PDB file of C-alpha atoms in Angstrom:
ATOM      1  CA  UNK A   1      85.564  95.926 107.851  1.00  0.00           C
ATOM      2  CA  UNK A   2      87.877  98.465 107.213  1.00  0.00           C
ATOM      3  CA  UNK A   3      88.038 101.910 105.594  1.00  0.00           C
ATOM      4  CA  UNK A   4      88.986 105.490 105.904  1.00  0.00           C
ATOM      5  CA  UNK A   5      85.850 108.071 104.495  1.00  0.00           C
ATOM      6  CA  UNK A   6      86.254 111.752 103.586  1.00  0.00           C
ATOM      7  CA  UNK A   7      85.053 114.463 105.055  1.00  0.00           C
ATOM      8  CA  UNK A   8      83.665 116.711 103.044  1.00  0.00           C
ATOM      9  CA  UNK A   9      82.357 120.361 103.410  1.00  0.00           C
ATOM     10  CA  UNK A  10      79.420 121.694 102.036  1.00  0.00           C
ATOM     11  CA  UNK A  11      81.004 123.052  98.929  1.00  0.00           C
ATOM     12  CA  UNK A  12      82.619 119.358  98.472  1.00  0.00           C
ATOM     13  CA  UNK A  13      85.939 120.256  99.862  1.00  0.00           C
ATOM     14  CA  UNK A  14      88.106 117.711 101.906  1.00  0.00           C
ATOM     15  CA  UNK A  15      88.061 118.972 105.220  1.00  0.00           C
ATOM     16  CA  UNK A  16      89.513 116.025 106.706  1.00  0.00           C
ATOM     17  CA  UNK A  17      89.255 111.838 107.237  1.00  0.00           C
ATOM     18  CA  UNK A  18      87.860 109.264 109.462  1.00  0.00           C
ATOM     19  CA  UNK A  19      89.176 106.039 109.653  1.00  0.00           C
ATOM     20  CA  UNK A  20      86.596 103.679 111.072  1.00  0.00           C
ATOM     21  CA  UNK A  21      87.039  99.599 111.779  1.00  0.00           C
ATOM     22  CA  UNK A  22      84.227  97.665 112.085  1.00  0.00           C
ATOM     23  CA  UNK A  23      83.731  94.550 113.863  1.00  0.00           C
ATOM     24  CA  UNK A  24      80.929  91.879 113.651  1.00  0.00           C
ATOM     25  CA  UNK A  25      77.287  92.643 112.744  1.00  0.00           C
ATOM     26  CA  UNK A  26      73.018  93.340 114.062  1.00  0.00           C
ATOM     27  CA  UNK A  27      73.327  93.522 117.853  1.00  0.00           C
ATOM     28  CA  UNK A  28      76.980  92.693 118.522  1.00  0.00           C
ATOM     29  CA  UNK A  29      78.265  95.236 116.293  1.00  0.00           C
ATOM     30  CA  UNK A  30      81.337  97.085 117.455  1.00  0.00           C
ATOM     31  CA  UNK A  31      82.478 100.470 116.002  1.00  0.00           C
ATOM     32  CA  UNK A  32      85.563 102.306 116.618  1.00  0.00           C
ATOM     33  CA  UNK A  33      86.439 105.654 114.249  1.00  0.00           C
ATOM     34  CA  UNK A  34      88.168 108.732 115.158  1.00  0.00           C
ATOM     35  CA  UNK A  35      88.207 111.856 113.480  1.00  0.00           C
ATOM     36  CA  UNK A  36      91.892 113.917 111.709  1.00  0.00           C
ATOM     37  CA  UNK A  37      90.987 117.043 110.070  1.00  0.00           C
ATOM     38  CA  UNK A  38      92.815 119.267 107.790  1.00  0.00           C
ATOM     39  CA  UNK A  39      94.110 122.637 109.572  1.00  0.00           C
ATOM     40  CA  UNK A  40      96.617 125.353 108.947  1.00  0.00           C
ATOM     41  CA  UNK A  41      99.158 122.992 110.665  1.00  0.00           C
ATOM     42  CA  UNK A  42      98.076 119.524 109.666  1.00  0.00           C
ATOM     43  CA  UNK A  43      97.900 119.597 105.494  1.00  0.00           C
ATOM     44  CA  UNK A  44      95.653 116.870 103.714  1.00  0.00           C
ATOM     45  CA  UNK A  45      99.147 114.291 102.959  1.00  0.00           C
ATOM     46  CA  UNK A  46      99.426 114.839 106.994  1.00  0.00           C
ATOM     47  CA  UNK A  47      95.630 113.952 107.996  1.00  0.00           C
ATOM     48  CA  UNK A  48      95.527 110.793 105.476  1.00  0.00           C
ATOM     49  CA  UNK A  49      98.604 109.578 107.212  1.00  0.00           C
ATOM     50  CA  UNK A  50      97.873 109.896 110.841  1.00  0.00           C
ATOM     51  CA  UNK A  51      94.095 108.536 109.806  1.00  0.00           C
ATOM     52  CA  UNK A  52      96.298 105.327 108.488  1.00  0.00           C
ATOM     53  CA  UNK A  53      98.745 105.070 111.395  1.00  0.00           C
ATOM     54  CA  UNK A  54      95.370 105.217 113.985  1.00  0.00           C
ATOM     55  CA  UNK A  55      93.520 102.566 111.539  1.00  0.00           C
ATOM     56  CA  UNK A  56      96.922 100.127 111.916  1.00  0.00           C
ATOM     57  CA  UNK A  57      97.305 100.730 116.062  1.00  0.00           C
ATOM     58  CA  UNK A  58      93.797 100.191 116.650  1.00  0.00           C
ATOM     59  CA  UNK A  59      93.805  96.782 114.277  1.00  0.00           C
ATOM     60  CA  UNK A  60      96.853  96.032 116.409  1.00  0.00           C
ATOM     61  CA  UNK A  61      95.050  96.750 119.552  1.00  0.00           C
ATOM     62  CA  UNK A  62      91.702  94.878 118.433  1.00  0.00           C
ATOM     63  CA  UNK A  63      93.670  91.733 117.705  1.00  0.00           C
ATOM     64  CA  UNK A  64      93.167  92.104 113.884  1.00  0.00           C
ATOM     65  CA  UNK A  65      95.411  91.147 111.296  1.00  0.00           C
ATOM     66  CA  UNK A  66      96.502  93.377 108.658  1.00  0.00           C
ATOM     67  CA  UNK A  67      94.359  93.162 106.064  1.00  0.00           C
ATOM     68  CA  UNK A  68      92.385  89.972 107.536  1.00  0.00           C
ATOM     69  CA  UNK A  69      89.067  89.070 104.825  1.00  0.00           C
ATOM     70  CA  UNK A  70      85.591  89.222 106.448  1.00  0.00           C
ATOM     71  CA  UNK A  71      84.098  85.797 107.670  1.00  0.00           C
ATOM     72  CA  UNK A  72      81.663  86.081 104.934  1.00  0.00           C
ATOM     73  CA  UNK A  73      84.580  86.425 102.341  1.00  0.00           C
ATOM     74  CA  UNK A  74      86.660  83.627 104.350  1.00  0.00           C
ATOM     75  CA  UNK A  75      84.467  80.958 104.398  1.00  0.00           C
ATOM     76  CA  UNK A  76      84.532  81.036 100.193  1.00  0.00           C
ATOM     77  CA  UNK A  77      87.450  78.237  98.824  1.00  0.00           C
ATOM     78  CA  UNK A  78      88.970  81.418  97.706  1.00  0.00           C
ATOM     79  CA  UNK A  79      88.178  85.379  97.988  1.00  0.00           C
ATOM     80  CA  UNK A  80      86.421  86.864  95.229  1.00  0.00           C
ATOM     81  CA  UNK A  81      83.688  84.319  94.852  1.00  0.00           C
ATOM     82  CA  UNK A  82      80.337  85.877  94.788  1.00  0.00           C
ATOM     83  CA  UNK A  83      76.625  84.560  94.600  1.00  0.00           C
ATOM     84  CA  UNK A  84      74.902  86.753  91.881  1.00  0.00           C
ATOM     85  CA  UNK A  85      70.728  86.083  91.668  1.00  0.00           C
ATOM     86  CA  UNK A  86      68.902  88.723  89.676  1.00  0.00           C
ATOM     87  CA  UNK A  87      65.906  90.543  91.574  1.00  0.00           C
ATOM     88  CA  UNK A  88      63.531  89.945  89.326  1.00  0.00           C
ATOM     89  CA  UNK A  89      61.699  87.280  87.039  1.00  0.00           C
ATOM     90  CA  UNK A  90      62.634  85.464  84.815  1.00  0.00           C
ATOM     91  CA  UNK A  91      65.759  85.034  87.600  1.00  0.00           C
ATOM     92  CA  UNK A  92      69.128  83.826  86.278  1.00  0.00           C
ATOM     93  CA  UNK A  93      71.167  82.840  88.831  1.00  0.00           C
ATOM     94  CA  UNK A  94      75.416  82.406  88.868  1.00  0.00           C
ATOM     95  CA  UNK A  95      78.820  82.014  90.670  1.00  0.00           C
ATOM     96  CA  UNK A  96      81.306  84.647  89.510  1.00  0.00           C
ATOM     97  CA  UNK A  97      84.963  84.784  90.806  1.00  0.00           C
ATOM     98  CA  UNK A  98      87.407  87.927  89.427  1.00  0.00           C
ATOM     99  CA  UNK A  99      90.461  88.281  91.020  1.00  0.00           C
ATOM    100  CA  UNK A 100      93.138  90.562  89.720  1.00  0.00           C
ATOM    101  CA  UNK A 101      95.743  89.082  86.963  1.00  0.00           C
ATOM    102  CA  UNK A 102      93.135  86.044  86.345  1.00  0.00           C
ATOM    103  CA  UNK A 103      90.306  86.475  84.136  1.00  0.00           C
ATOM    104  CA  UNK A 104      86.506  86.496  85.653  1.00  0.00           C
ATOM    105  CA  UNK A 105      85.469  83.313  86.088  1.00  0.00           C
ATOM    106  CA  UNK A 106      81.050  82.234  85.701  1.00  0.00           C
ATOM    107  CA  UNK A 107      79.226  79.661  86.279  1.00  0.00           C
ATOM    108  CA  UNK A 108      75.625  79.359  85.879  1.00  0.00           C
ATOM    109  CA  UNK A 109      72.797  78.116  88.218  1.00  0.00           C
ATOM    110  CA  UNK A 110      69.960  76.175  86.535  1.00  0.00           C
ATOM    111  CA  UNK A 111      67.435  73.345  86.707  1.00  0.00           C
ATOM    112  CA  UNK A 112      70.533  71.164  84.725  1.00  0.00           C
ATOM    113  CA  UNK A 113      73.101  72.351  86.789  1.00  0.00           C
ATOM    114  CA  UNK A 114      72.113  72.814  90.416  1.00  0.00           C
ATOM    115  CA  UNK A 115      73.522  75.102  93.387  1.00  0.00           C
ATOM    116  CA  UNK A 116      76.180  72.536  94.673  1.00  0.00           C
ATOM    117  CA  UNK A 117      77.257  71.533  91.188  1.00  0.00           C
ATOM    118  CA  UNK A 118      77.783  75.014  89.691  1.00  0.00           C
ATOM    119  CA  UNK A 119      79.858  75.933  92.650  1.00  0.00           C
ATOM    120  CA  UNK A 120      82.237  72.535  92.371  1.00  0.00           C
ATOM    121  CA  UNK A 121      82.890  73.655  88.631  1.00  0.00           C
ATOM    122  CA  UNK A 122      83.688  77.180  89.253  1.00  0.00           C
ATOM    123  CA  UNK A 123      86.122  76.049  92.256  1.00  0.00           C
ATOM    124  CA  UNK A 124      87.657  73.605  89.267  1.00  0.00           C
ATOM    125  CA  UNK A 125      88.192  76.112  86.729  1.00  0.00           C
ATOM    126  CA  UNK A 126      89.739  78.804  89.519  1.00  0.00           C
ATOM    127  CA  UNK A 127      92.074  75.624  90.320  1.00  0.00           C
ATOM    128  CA  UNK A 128      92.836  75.301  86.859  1.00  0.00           C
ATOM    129  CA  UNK A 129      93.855  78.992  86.595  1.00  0.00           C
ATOM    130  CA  UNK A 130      95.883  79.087  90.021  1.00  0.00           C
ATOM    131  CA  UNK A 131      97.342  76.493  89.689  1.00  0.00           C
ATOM    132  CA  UNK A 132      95.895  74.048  92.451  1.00  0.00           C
ATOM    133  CA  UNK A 133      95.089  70.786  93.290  1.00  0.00           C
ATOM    134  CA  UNK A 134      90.660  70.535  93.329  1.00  0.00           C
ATOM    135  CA  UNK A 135      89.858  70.002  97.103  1.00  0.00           C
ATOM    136  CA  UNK A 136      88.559  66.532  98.116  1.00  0.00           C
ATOM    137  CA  UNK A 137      85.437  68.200  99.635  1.00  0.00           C
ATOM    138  CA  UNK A 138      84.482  71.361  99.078  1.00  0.00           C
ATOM    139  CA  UNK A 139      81.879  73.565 101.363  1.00  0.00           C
ATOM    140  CA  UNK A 140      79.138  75.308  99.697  1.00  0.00           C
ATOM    141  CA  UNK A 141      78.103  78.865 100.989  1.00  0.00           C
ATOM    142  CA  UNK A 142      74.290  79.418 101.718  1.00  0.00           C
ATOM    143  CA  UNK A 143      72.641  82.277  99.672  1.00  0.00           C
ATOM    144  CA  UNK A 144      71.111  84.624 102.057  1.00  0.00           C
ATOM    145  CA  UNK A 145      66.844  84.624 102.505  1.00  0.00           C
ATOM    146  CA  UNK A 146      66.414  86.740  99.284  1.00  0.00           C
ATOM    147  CA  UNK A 147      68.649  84.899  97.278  1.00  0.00           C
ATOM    148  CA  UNK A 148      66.927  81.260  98.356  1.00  0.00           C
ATOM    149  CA  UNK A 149      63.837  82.740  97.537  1.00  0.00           C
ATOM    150  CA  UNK A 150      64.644  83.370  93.824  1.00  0.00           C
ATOM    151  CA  UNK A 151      66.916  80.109  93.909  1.00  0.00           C
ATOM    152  CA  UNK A 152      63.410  77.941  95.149  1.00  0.00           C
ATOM    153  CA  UNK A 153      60.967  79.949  92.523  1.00  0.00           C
ATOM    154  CA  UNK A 154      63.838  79.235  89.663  1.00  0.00           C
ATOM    155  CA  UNK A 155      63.834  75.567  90.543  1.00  0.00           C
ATOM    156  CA  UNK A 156      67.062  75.196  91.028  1.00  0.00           C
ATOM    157  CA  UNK A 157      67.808  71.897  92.658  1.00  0.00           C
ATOM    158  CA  UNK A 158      70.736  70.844  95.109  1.00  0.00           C
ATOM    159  CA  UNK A 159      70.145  74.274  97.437  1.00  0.00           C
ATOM    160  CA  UNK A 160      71.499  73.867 100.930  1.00  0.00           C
ATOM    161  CA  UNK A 161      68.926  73.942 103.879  1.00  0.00           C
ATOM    162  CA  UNK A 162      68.935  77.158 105.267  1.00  0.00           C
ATOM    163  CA  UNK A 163      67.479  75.781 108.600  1.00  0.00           C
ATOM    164  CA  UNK A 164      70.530  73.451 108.917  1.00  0.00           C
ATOM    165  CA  UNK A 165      72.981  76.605 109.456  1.00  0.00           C
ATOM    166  CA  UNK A 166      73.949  77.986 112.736  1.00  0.00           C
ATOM    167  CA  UNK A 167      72.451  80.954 114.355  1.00  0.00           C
ATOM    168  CA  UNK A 168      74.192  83.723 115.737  1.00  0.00           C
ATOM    169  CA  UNK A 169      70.724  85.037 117.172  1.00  0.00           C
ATOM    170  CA  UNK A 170      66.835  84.153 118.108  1.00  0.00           C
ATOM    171  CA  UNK A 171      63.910  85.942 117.991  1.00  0.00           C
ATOM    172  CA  UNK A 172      62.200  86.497 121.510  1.00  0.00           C
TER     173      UNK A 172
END
């Protein structure tokens, strides 16, 4: 992940920005940031800039593409797609996909239409918008734990196993 945060003093006031790239998550989380602040010399137009030109070298440096998607966001058919579950009962459950210039696509998640279904039909209407061929197989994403858990007490059927996915860590 990338972004560049204000600084702000205590009466609100830009004081200066920190670009900060983030790479991976839990335990093998790396963080890299530096700090530009605004000063007599260096004017707010001057401090955004050099924040952007150290954001670009250190992507360079890390091996990072310019504006590369998260592996979360890449392992969708297309970026944009998102998993929404409500929190709380009665849950409804959907697959949403906005991108810009297209309108926002949904597709509900129900005891009629399961998990694996919904998704197929949203990734056939987005085809039908963009333009595409439908894929011969298409990959579901797995919800995370909170979003199985209201998936399972909905009913919905077709849910991936959870247990099934790779592991990036154990507990000891």
């Amino acid at each position: 992940m990338r972004r560049i945060v204000s600084l702000k003093d205590a009466k609100g006031k830009t004081i200066g920005f920190r670009p900060m790239i983030q790479q991976g998550r839990g335990a093998n989380r790396r963080t890299h940031s530096e700090v530009f602040r605004i000063t007599p010399k260096v004017n707010a137009a001057m401090a955004m800039a050099m924040a952007q030109r150290w954001r670009d070298e250190k992507e360079i440096e890390l091996g990072i593409n310019s504006g590369q998607i998260s592996s979360k966001s890449a392992s969708r058919f297309v970026p944009g797609i998102s998993l929404v579950v409500s929190g709380k009962a009665p849950f409804r459950a959907c697959w949403k996909w906005s991108s810009a210039g297209y309108p926002t696509v949904t597709r509900y998640i129900g005891k009629k239409m399961g998990f694996e279904s919904s998704y197929r039909e949203l990734v056939k209407r987005i085809c039908e918008l963009i333009g595409r061929e439908p894929p011969a197989s298409i990959a579901t994403p797995i919800p995370n734990p909170v979003q199985y858990a209201s998936l399972l007490s909905m009913g919905v059927g077709e849910l991936p196993d959870r247990r099934s996915a790779p592991r990036e860590w154990t507990a000891s």
